Short mmCIF file of C-alpha atoms and ligand atoms in Angstrom, two decimals:
data_model
loop_
_atom_site.label_atom_id
_atom_site.label_comp_id
_atom_site.label_asym_id
_atom_site.label_seq_id
_atom_site.Cartn_x
_atom_site.Cartn_y
_atom_site.Cartn_z
CA MET A 150 48.61 -11.65 47.05
CA ALA A 151 46.43 -9.30 49.09
CA TYR A 152 48.83 -6.37 48.60
CA ASN A 153 48.92 -6.62 44.80
CA SER A 154 45.17 -6.62 44.61
CA ALA A 155 44.99 -3.66 47.02
CA LYS A 156 47.62 -1.85 44.97
CA SER A 157 45.58 -2.13 41.80
CA ARG A 158 42.34 -1.12 43.51
CA TYR A 159 44.04 2.00 44.87
CA ALA A 160 45.56 2.64 41.43
CA ASP A 161 42.01 2.75 40.05
CA LEU A 162 41.45 5.70 42.39
CA GLY A 163 44.66 7.34 41.20
CA ILE A 164 46.56 6.42 44.36
CA ASP A 165 50.09 5.02 44.26
CA THR A 166 50.45 2.72 47.27
CA GLU A 167 54.21 2.44 46.72
CA ARG A 168 54.55 6.17 47.10
CA ALA A 169 52.40 6.15 50.22
CA ILE A 170 54.56 3.43 51.77
CA GLU A 171 57.71 5.34 50.91
CA THR A 172 56.35 8.58 52.39
CA LEU A 173 55.24 6.81 55.56
CA SER A 174 58.60 5.14 56.04
CA ASN A 175 60.38 8.49 55.90
CA LYS A 176 58.17 10.33 58.38
CA ALA A 177 59.51 10.21 61.92
CA ILE A 178 57.18 9.89 64.87
CA SER A 179 58.54 11.30 68.11
CA ILE A 180 57.83 8.78 70.86
CA GLN A 181 57.42 10.13 74.36
CA CYS A 182 59.81 8.53 76.86
CA TRP A 183 57.34 9.31 79.66
CA GLN A 184 54.92 6.52 78.73
CA GLY A 185 57.48 4.07 80.14
CA ASP A 186 57.39 5.23 83.75
CA ASP A 187 54.09 7.10 84.25
CA VAL A 188 55.77 10.54 83.83
CA ILE A 189 57.78 10.06 87.02
CA GLY A 190 61.26 10.81 85.67
CA PHE A 191 64.62 10.25 87.35
CA ASP A 192 64.87 13.36 89.51
CA GLY A 193 62.30 12.63 92.19
CA GLY A 194 59.53 14.69 90.58
CA GLY A 195 56.49 13.01 89.08
CA ALA A 196 53.34 13.97 87.21
CA ASP A 197 51.22 16.76 88.63
CA GLY A 198 50.12 20.16 87.43
CA GLY A 199 46.78 18.88 86.23
CA ILE A 200 48.01 15.76 84.45
CA GLN A 201 47.76 12.26 85.85
CA ALA A 202 48.79 8.71 84.95
CA THR A 203 46.37 6.26 86.51
CA GLY A 204 46.83 2.52 87.08
CA ASN A 205 49.42 0.32 88.72
CA TYR A 206 50.30 -2.27 86.13
CA PRO A 207 53.50 -4.06 87.22
CA GLY A 208 56.90 -3.47 85.63
CA ARG A 209 57.31 0.31 85.52
CA ALA A 210 60.79 1.38 84.43
CA ARG A 211 62.61 2.87 87.43
CA ASN A 212 65.83 4.18 85.92
CA PHE A 213 67.69 4.97 82.71
CA ARG A 214 68.73 1.36 82.09
CA GLU A 215 65.20 0.02 82.45
CA LEU A 216 63.51 2.83 80.55
CA THR A 217 65.87 2.59 77.58
CA ALA A 218 65.57 -1.22 77.51
CA ASP A 219 61.77 -0.94 77.42
CA PHE A 220 61.85 1.83 74.83
CA LYS A 221 64.15 -0.25 72.63
CA LYS A 222 61.88 -3.29 72.95
CA ALA A 223 58.89 -1.20 71.86
CA CYS A 224 60.84 0.23 68.92
CA GLU A 225 61.63 -3.27 67.66
CA LEU A 226 57.90 -3.73 67.22
CA ILE A 227 57.20 -0.39 65.55
CA PRO A 228 57.91 0.19 61.85
CA GLY A 229 59.40 3.31 60.32
CA LYS A 230 61.41 6.26 61.58
CA LYS A 231 61.25 7.13 65.24
CA ARG A 232 62.55 9.84 67.54
CA VAL A 233 62.97 9.89 71.31
CA ASN A 234 61.01 12.62 73.04
CA LEU A 235 62.64 13.49 76.36
CA HIS A 236 61.62 15.52 79.36
CA ALA A 237 64.19 17.38 81.44
CA SER A 238 63.14 15.27 84.45
CA TYR A 239 64.85 12.32 82.71
CA ALA A 240 68.31 13.74 83.45
CA VAL A 241 70.72 10.90 84.14
CA PHE A 242 72.65 11.61 87.32
CA ASP A 243 75.78 9.85 88.50
CA ASP A 244 75.45 7.88 91.73
CA GLY A 245 74.67 10.24 94.57
CA GLU A 246 74.55 13.30 92.30
CA HIS A 247 71.54 15.56 92.19
CA VAL A 248 71.13 19.02 90.75
CA ASP A 249 68.06 21.21 90.72
CA ARG A 250 66.20 21.73 87.47
CA ASP A 251 67.74 25.16 86.95
CA LYS A 252 71.22 23.63 86.95
CA ILE A 253 70.86 20.72 84.55
CA GLU A 254 73.48 20.39 81.85
CA TYR A 255 74.10 18.57 78.61
CA ARG A 256 76.19 15.91 80.34
CA HIS A 257 73.05 14.70 82.17
CA PHE A 258 71.56 13.84 78.80
CA ALA A 259 74.69 12.56 77.05
CA PRO A 260 73.65 8.93 77.82
CA TRP A 261 70.37 9.57 75.98
CA VAL A 262 72.31 10.90 73.00
CA THR A 263 74.42 7.73 72.90
CA PHE A 264 71.23 5.68 73.19
CA ALA A 265 69.55 7.57 70.34
CA GLN A 266 72.68 7.21 68.21
CA THR A 267 72.72 3.43 68.61
CA LEU A 268 69.11 3.35 67.43
CA GLY A 269 69.72 5.90 64.67
CA MET A 270 67.09 8.25 66.05
CA GLY A 271 66.74 11.97 66.64
CA ILE A 272 65.78 13.49 69.98
CA ASP A 273 63.20 16.07 71.02
CA PHE A 274 63.23 17.86 74.34
CA ASN A 275 60.87 19.38 76.91
CA PRO A 276 61.66 21.45 79.98
CA THR A 277 59.80 19.92 82.94
CA CYS A 278 57.82 22.71 84.62
CA PHE A 279 55.88 20.45 86.98
CA GLY A 280 56.53 17.78 89.60
CA SER A 281 58.77 20.01 91.66
CA PRO A 282 58.60 21.80 95.02
CA MET A 283 59.56 24.94 93.11
CA VAL A 284 56.08 25.09 91.56
CA LYS A 285 54.40 27.66 93.79
CA ASP A 286 50.61 27.78 94.05
CA GLY A 287 50.49 25.84 90.79
CA LEU A 288 52.49 28.51 88.96
CA THR A 289 55.88 28.53 87.23
CA LEU A 290 56.70 31.01 84.45
CA SER A 291 53.72 33.18 85.33
CA SER A 292 54.30 33.25 89.07
CA PRO A 293 54.05 36.61 90.84
CA ASP A 294 56.86 35.40 93.07
CA GLU A 295 60.03 36.58 91.39
CA ALA A 296 62.28 33.85 92.83
CA THR A 297 59.91 31.17 91.55
CA ARG A 298 59.61 32.74 88.14
CA ARG A 299 63.41 33.17 87.91
CA PHE A 300 63.95 29.49 88.78
CA TRP A 301 61.68 28.32 85.97
CA ILE A 302 63.12 30.81 83.48
CA GLN A 303 66.54 29.41 84.28
CA HIS A 304 65.27 25.88 83.91
CA CYS A 305 63.92 26.67 80.45
CA VAL A 306 67.11 28.50 79.49
CA ALA A 307 69.12 25.45 80.59
CA SER A 308 66.76 23.16 78.66
CA ARG A 309 67.12 25.08 75.42
CA LYS A 310 70.89 25.03 75.75
CA ILE A 311 70.79 21.27 76.27
CA ALA A 312 68.50 20.90 73.26
CA GLU A 313 71.01 22.86 71.15
CA GLN A 314 73.86 20.66 72.31
CA ILE A 315 71.87 17.50 71.62
CA GLY A 316 71.17 18.86 68.14
CA GLN A 317 74.85 19.58 67.59
CA ALA A 318 75.82 16.09 68.75
CA LEU A 319 73.25 14.44 66.48
CA ARG A 320 73.62 16.95 63.63
CA ASP A 321 69.88 17.35 63.73
CA LYS A 322 67.21 19.79 64.82
CA VAL A 323 65.64 19.27 68.21
CA LEU A 324 62.09 20.38 68.95
CA CYS A 325 62.12 22.08 72.33
CA ASN A 326 58.58 22.33 73.70
CA ILE A 327 57.58 24.48 76.63
CA TRP A 328 54.43 23.41 78.40
CA ILE A 329 53.56 24.90 81.78
CA PRO A 330 50.70 23.86 84.04
CA ASP A 331 50.03 27.40 85.29
CA GLY A 332 46.41 28.08 86.02
CA LEU A 333 43.72 28.48 88.65
CA LYS A 334 41.09 26.25 90.16
CA ASP A 335 38.68 29.09 90.70
CA ILE A 336 37.62 32.23 88.92
CA PRO A 337 40.60 34.57 88.48
CA ALA A 338 40.73 38.05 89.93
CA ASP A 339 43.38 38.86 87.34
CA ARG A 340 43.69 37.14 83.99
CA LEU A 341 46.06 39.57 82.35
CA GLY A 342 48.81 39.80 84.98
CA PRO A 343 49.88 36.13 84.77
CA ARG A 344 49.87 36.30 80.97
CA MET A 345 52.03 39.42 80.91
CA ARG A 346 54.48 37.68 83.26
CA LEU A 347 54.46 34.58 81.07
CA LYS A 348 55.14 36.75 78.03
CA ASP A 349 58.09 38.35 79.75
CA SER A 350 59.41 34.96 80.89
CA LEU A 351 59.21 33.60 77.35
CA ASP A 352 61.00 36.68 75.99
CA GLN A 353 63.86 36.03 78.39
CA ILE A 354 63.96 32.29 77.71
CA LEU A 355 63.91 32.66 73.94
CA GLU A 356 66.37 35.54 73.72
CA GLN A 357 69.33 33.34 72.85
CA LYS A 358 69.20 32.23 69.21
CA TYR A 359 70.13 28.66 68.39
CA THR A 360 70.58 26.87 65.10
CA HIS A 361 69.70 23.33 66.16
CA VAL A 362 66.54 24.09 68.11
CA ILE A 363 62.98 24.48 66.89
CA ASP A 364 61.16 26.25 69.71
CA CYS A 365 57.52 25.68 70.48
CA VAL A 366 54.97 26.40 73.19
CA GLU A 367 52.07 24.11 74.05
CA SER A 368 48.69 25.61 74.79
CA LYS A 369 45.96 24.09 76.91
CA VAL A 370 42.41 24.76 77.99
CA PHE A 371 42.30 23.28 81.50
CA GLY A 372 43.77 20.65 83.85
CA ILE A 373 42.69 18.80 86.97
CA GLY A 374 42.52 21.34 89.79
CA LEU A 375 42.99 24.11 87.23
CA GLU A 376 39.51 24.21 85.83
CA SER A 377 38.83 27.94 85.68
CA TYR A 378 41.86 29.45 84.02
CA THR A 379 44.94 28.40 82.07
CA VAL A 380 47.59 31.07 81.57
CA GLY A 381 49.05 29.48 78.42
CA SER A 382 45.84 29.36 76.40
CA ASN A 383 45.75 28.81 72.65
CA GLU A 384 45.01 32.46 71.90
CA PHE A 385 47.88 33.57 74.13
CA TYR A 386 50.41 31.36 72.39
CA LEU A 387 49.06 32.00 68.89
CA GLY A 388 49.55 35.69 69.53
CA TYR A 389 52.96 35.13 71.04
CA CYS A 390 54.17 32.99 68.13
CA LYS A 391 52.87 35.40 65.54
CA ASN A 392 54.93 38.16 67.10
CA ARG A 393 58.00 36.03 67.51
CA GLN A 394 59.65 34.61 64.46
CA GLY A 395 60.79 31.02 64.88
CA VAL A 396 58.54 30.06 67.80
CA TYR A 397 55.73 27.66 67.04
CA ASN A 398 52.39 26.83 68.57
CA LEU A 399 52.22 23.15 69.50
CA ILE A 400 48.79 21.62 69.17
CA ASP A 401 47.93 18.78 71.57
CA ASN A 402 44.56 17.42 70.51
CA GLY A 403 43.63 16.78 74.15
CA HIS A 404 43.89 20.47 74.95
CA PHE A 405 40.68 21.77 73.47
CA HIS A 406 37.01 21.62 74.24
CA PRO A 407 35.68 18.20 73.23
CA THR A 408 33.53 19.54 70.41
CA GLU A 409 36.38 21.46 68.76
CA ASN A 410 37.77 19.92 65.58
CA VAL A 411 41.54 19.95 65.97
CA ALA A 412 42.09 18.90 62.33
CA ASP A 413 40.47 22.15 61.25
CA LYS A 414 43.05 24.12 63.25
CA ILE A 415 45.84 22.64 61.16
CA ALA A 416 44.52 24.19 57.96
CA SER A 417 44.44 27.54 59.76
CA LEU A 418 47.96 27.26 61.10
CA LEU A 419 49.24 26.23 57.66
CA CYS A 420 48.31 29.69 56.37
CA PHE A 421 50.81 31.28 58.73
CA TYR A 422 53.44 28.86 60.03
CA ASP A 423 56.10 26.68 58.46
CA TYR A 424 56.10 24.22 61.35
CA ILE A 425 53.14 22.70 63.13
CA PRO A 426 54.32 20.68 66.13
CA LEU A 427 51.74 18.18 67.35
CA HIS A 428 51.03 16.07 70.38
CA ILE A 429 48.78 13.26 69.26
CA THR A 430 46.81 11.90 72.17
CA ARG A 431 43.38 10.54 73.09
CA SER A 432 41.25 12.32 75.60
CA VAL A 433 38.38 10.46 77.22
CA ARG A 434 36.00 12.96 78.84
CA TRP A 435 39.00 15.09 79.86
CA ASP A 436 42.65 15.42 78.81
CA SER A 437 43.19 11.88 80.07
CA ASP A 438 46.06 10.96 77.73
CA HIS A 439 44.78 7.50 76.90
CA VAL A 440 46.77 5.45 74.39
CA VAL A 441 46.39 6.74 70.84
CA LEU A 442 44.13 4.63 68.63
CA PHE A 443 43.44 4.41 64.93
CA ASP A 444 40.33 6.50 65.41
CA ASP A 445 38.46 9.22 63.57
CA THR A 446 40.15 12.10 65.39
CA VAL A 447 43.65 10.97 64.51
CA LYS A 448 42.67 10.00 60.96
CA GLU A 449 41.17 13.45 60.43
CA ILE A 450 44.26 15.24 61.78
CA PHE A 451 46.58 13.27 59.51
CA THR A 452 44.21 13.65 56.59
CA GLU A 453 44.51 17.40 56.95
CA ILE A 454 48.31 17.08 56.92
CA ALA A 455 48.45 14.66 53.98
CA ARG A 456 46.00 16.49 51.75
CA ASN A 457 47.94 19.72 52.16
CA ASN A 458 51.31 18.08 51.51
CA ALA A 459 52.34 19.31 54.94
CA LEU A 460 54.28 16.27 56.08
CA ASP A 461 57.50 18.24 56.36
CA LYS A 462 55.78 20.94 58.37
CA ALA A 463 53.96 18.68 60.80
CA LEU A 464 56.28 17.58 63.58
CA ILE A 465 54.45 14.56 64.93
CA GLY A 466 54.91 13.70 68.58
CA LEU A 467 52.83 11.41 70.74
CA ASP A 468 51.58 12.25 74.22
CA PHE A 469 49.90 9.55 76.26
CA PHE A 470 50.67 7.81 79.52
CA ASP A 471 48.65 4.85 80.67
CA ALA A 472 49.78 2.99 83.79
CA SER A 473 46.91 0.50 83.71
CA ILE A 474 48.24 -1.71 80.89
CA ASN A 475 51.61 -3.08 79.82
CA ARG A 476 53.61 0.08 79.15
CA VAL A 477 55.65 -1.38 76.29
CA ALA A 478 52.44 -2.52 74.60
CA ALA A 479 51.00 0.96 75.13
CA TRP A 480 53.90 2.45 73.16
CA VAL A 481 53.48 -0.11 70.41
CA ILE A 482 49.71 0.29 70.13
CA GLY A 483 49.85 4.08 70.23
CA THR A 484 52.67 4.54 67.76
CA ARG A 485 51.46 1.92 65.29
CA SER A 486 47.97 3.44 65.46
CA ALA A 487 49.33 6.89 64.64
CA GLN A 488 51.29 5.42 61.73
CA LYS A 489 48.22 3.58 60.50
CA ALA A 490 46.26 6.82 60.56
CA LEU A 491 48.99 8.51 58.56
CA LEU A 492 49.05 5.73 55.98
CA TYR A 493 45.27 5.83 55.81
CA ALA A 494 45.45 9.56 55.13
CA LEU A 495 48.07 9.07 52.43
CA LEU A 496 45.77 6.61 50.62
CA ILE A 497 42.84 9.00 50.22
CA PRO A 498 42.30 10.47 46.72
CA HIS A 499 42.64 14.03 47.95
CA GLU A 500 43.05 15.61 44.54
CA ARG A 501 39.88 14.05 43.20
CA LEU A 502 37.90 14.98 46.28
CA THR A 503 39.18 18.57 46.18
CA ALA A 504 38.31 18.86 42.49
CA MET A 505 34.78 17.66 43.30
CA GLN A 506 34.50 20.24 46.07
CA ASN A 507 35.70 23.01 43.78
CA SER A 508 33.38 22.06 40.93
CA GLY A 509 30.42 21.82 43.26
CA ASP A 510 30.03 18.05 42.86
CA PHE A 511 29.19 17.63 46.52
CA THR A 512 27.12 14.48 46.07
CA GLN A 513 29.93 12.70 44.28
CA LYS A 514 32.45 13.96 46.83
CA LEU A 515 30.43 12.51 49.68
CA THR A 516 30.00 9.22 47.82
CA LEU A 517 33.71 8.85 47.08
CA ALA A 518 34.71 9.86 50.63
CA GLU A 519 32.45 7.12 51.98
CA ASN A 520 33.67 4.52 49.49
CA VAL A 521 37.30 5.16 50.45
CA LYS A 522 36.59 3.95 53.97
CA LEU A 523 36.21 0.33 52.88
CA MET A 524 39.20 0.24 50.56
CA PRO A 525 41.70 -2.59 51.37
CA PHE A 526 43.83 -0.38 53.57
CA GLY A 527 44.82 -3.23 55.89
CA ALA A 528 46.67 -5.06 53.11
CA VAL A 529 48.88 -2.01 52.49
CA TRP A 530 49.61 -1.69 56.21
CA GLU A 531 50.54 -5.38 56.41
CA GLU A 532 52.84 -5.03 53.44
CA TYR A 533 54.48 -2.01 55.06
CA CYS A 534 55.12 -3.89 58.32
CA ALA A 535 56.57 -6.86 56.42
CA ARG A 536 58.92 -4.62 54.41
CA GLN A 537 60.01 -2.92 57.62
CA ASN A 538 60.77 -6.30 59.22
CA VAL A 539 58.43 -5.77 62.13
CA PRO A 540 55.71 -8.21 63.20
CA ALA A 541 52.19 -7.91 61.81
CA ASP A 542 49.37 -6.60 64.01
CA ASN A 543 48.41 -10.04 65.28
CA GLU A 544 52.03 -11.08 65.87
CA TRP A 545 53.79 -8.47 68.00
CA PHE A 546 51.92 -9.12 71.24
CA ASP A 547 53.78 -12.41 71.80
CA ALA A 548 57.08 -10.54 71.97
CA VAL A 549 55.65 -8.22 74.63
CA THR A 550 54.36 -11.15 76.66
CA ILE A 551 57.79 -12.80 76.65
CA TYR A 552 59.43 -9.50 77.62
CA GLU A 553 56.93 -9.02 80.41
CA GLN A 554 57.62 -12.47 81.81
CA GLN A 555 61.39 -12.27 81.48
CA VAL A 556 62.05 -8.63 82.32
CA LEU A 557 59.12 -6.55 83.57
CA LEU A 558 57.77 -8.94 86.18
CA ALA A 559 61.23 -9.41 87.64
CA ARG A 560 61.33 -5.74 88.70
C1 RNT B 327 50.15 18.31 79.49
C2 RNT B 327 50.80 18.37 78.19
C3 RNT B 327 52.24 17.97 78.16
C4 RNT B 327 52.53 16.74 78.98
C5 RNT B 327 53.91 16.17 78.75
C6 RNT B 327 54.29 15.20 79.83
O1 RNT B 327 48.80 18.48 79.42
O2 RNT B 327 50.08 17.63 77.25
O3 RNT B 327 52.65 17.81 76.85
O4 RNT B 327 51.60 15.74 78.74
O5 RNT B 327 54.82 17.15 78.59
ZN1 ZN B 328 50.99 17.40 75.33
#
């Protein structure tokens, strides 16, 4: 059998494939609900603020029933532990009901909690500070307009409260991630003012202490139409989090200059933080949020996590939204690719390589690192999928095709 032979070849390198499979199966990946409907949500908003889903593939989910059905279908084809990552714009309203973002309550998300419970999954949460007429001149929490800023503070306060209640209901911790689009197209006259207002907004939002919420803030370098200045930059949030116990800096690998190595940032954050929330994405020329692939960037990020035994610290979420291909397939490809990259990282002989680095055996280190690349990794992945009762890589697409014909094309 291919797996047994792979197992013994990895054993020769000192790697226990059984342990890697076990570790992988216990690590939850938080799957973003917003891939299913092009970040449109249920409250009439939509994606803006410098992000964009492009394409018009048929079958977009238009409501809670459709989105959860699609999400469930994708999950049937994805091995391992999964979580549902929600945005506040996915509030489920009763017929005819509508409340503004500053007035949302737990009851609007109770159907999601029931859904997650039936799938045995946890939930993560994000206030939605975009896609709303209340965004003024592209600004939310850093707005100089006090009414605007107050609205978004209240939205984030409401979101954290909902996250706490979701956590209580699920007896679990909920990652609550604040990302704001705030920035400027052209050269700022004032860089400090917006940041001081953002700091004050965050202080107000985070004042209430919760036991079921892990708070984080997501930095960014630029967005479409916001090319010259982003208020919530990485330095801003790193500084903020360092001064504020229990608030973490979320790293989205699409939010840096293309030549920056995001994996390297993880080993810096690990010196100072006990959680490292992540958005795994794929940027093509800009923060385009293409579907995650089993590529070098993702492998390197997970390698950094695996080699530092930081799996409990890394809170892995996905962030992509592609409207040009089957959306269920996009979830499956992206999540399975991330899991592959994690398994790949778990099957690298990190201890040997580190020992070679420390003893100055750089030639041998480079040789071994190259040799690892052609190890029979695929056989271990196939074994994992089989044990998890999900289709193999060349088998799951049929299920998506049937679902597309029976469900998606009928919409
Ligand atoms: C935007 C951020 C943010 C969003 C989601 C929809 O650049 O990456 O995480 O993609 O919240
Ligand atoms: Zn993100």
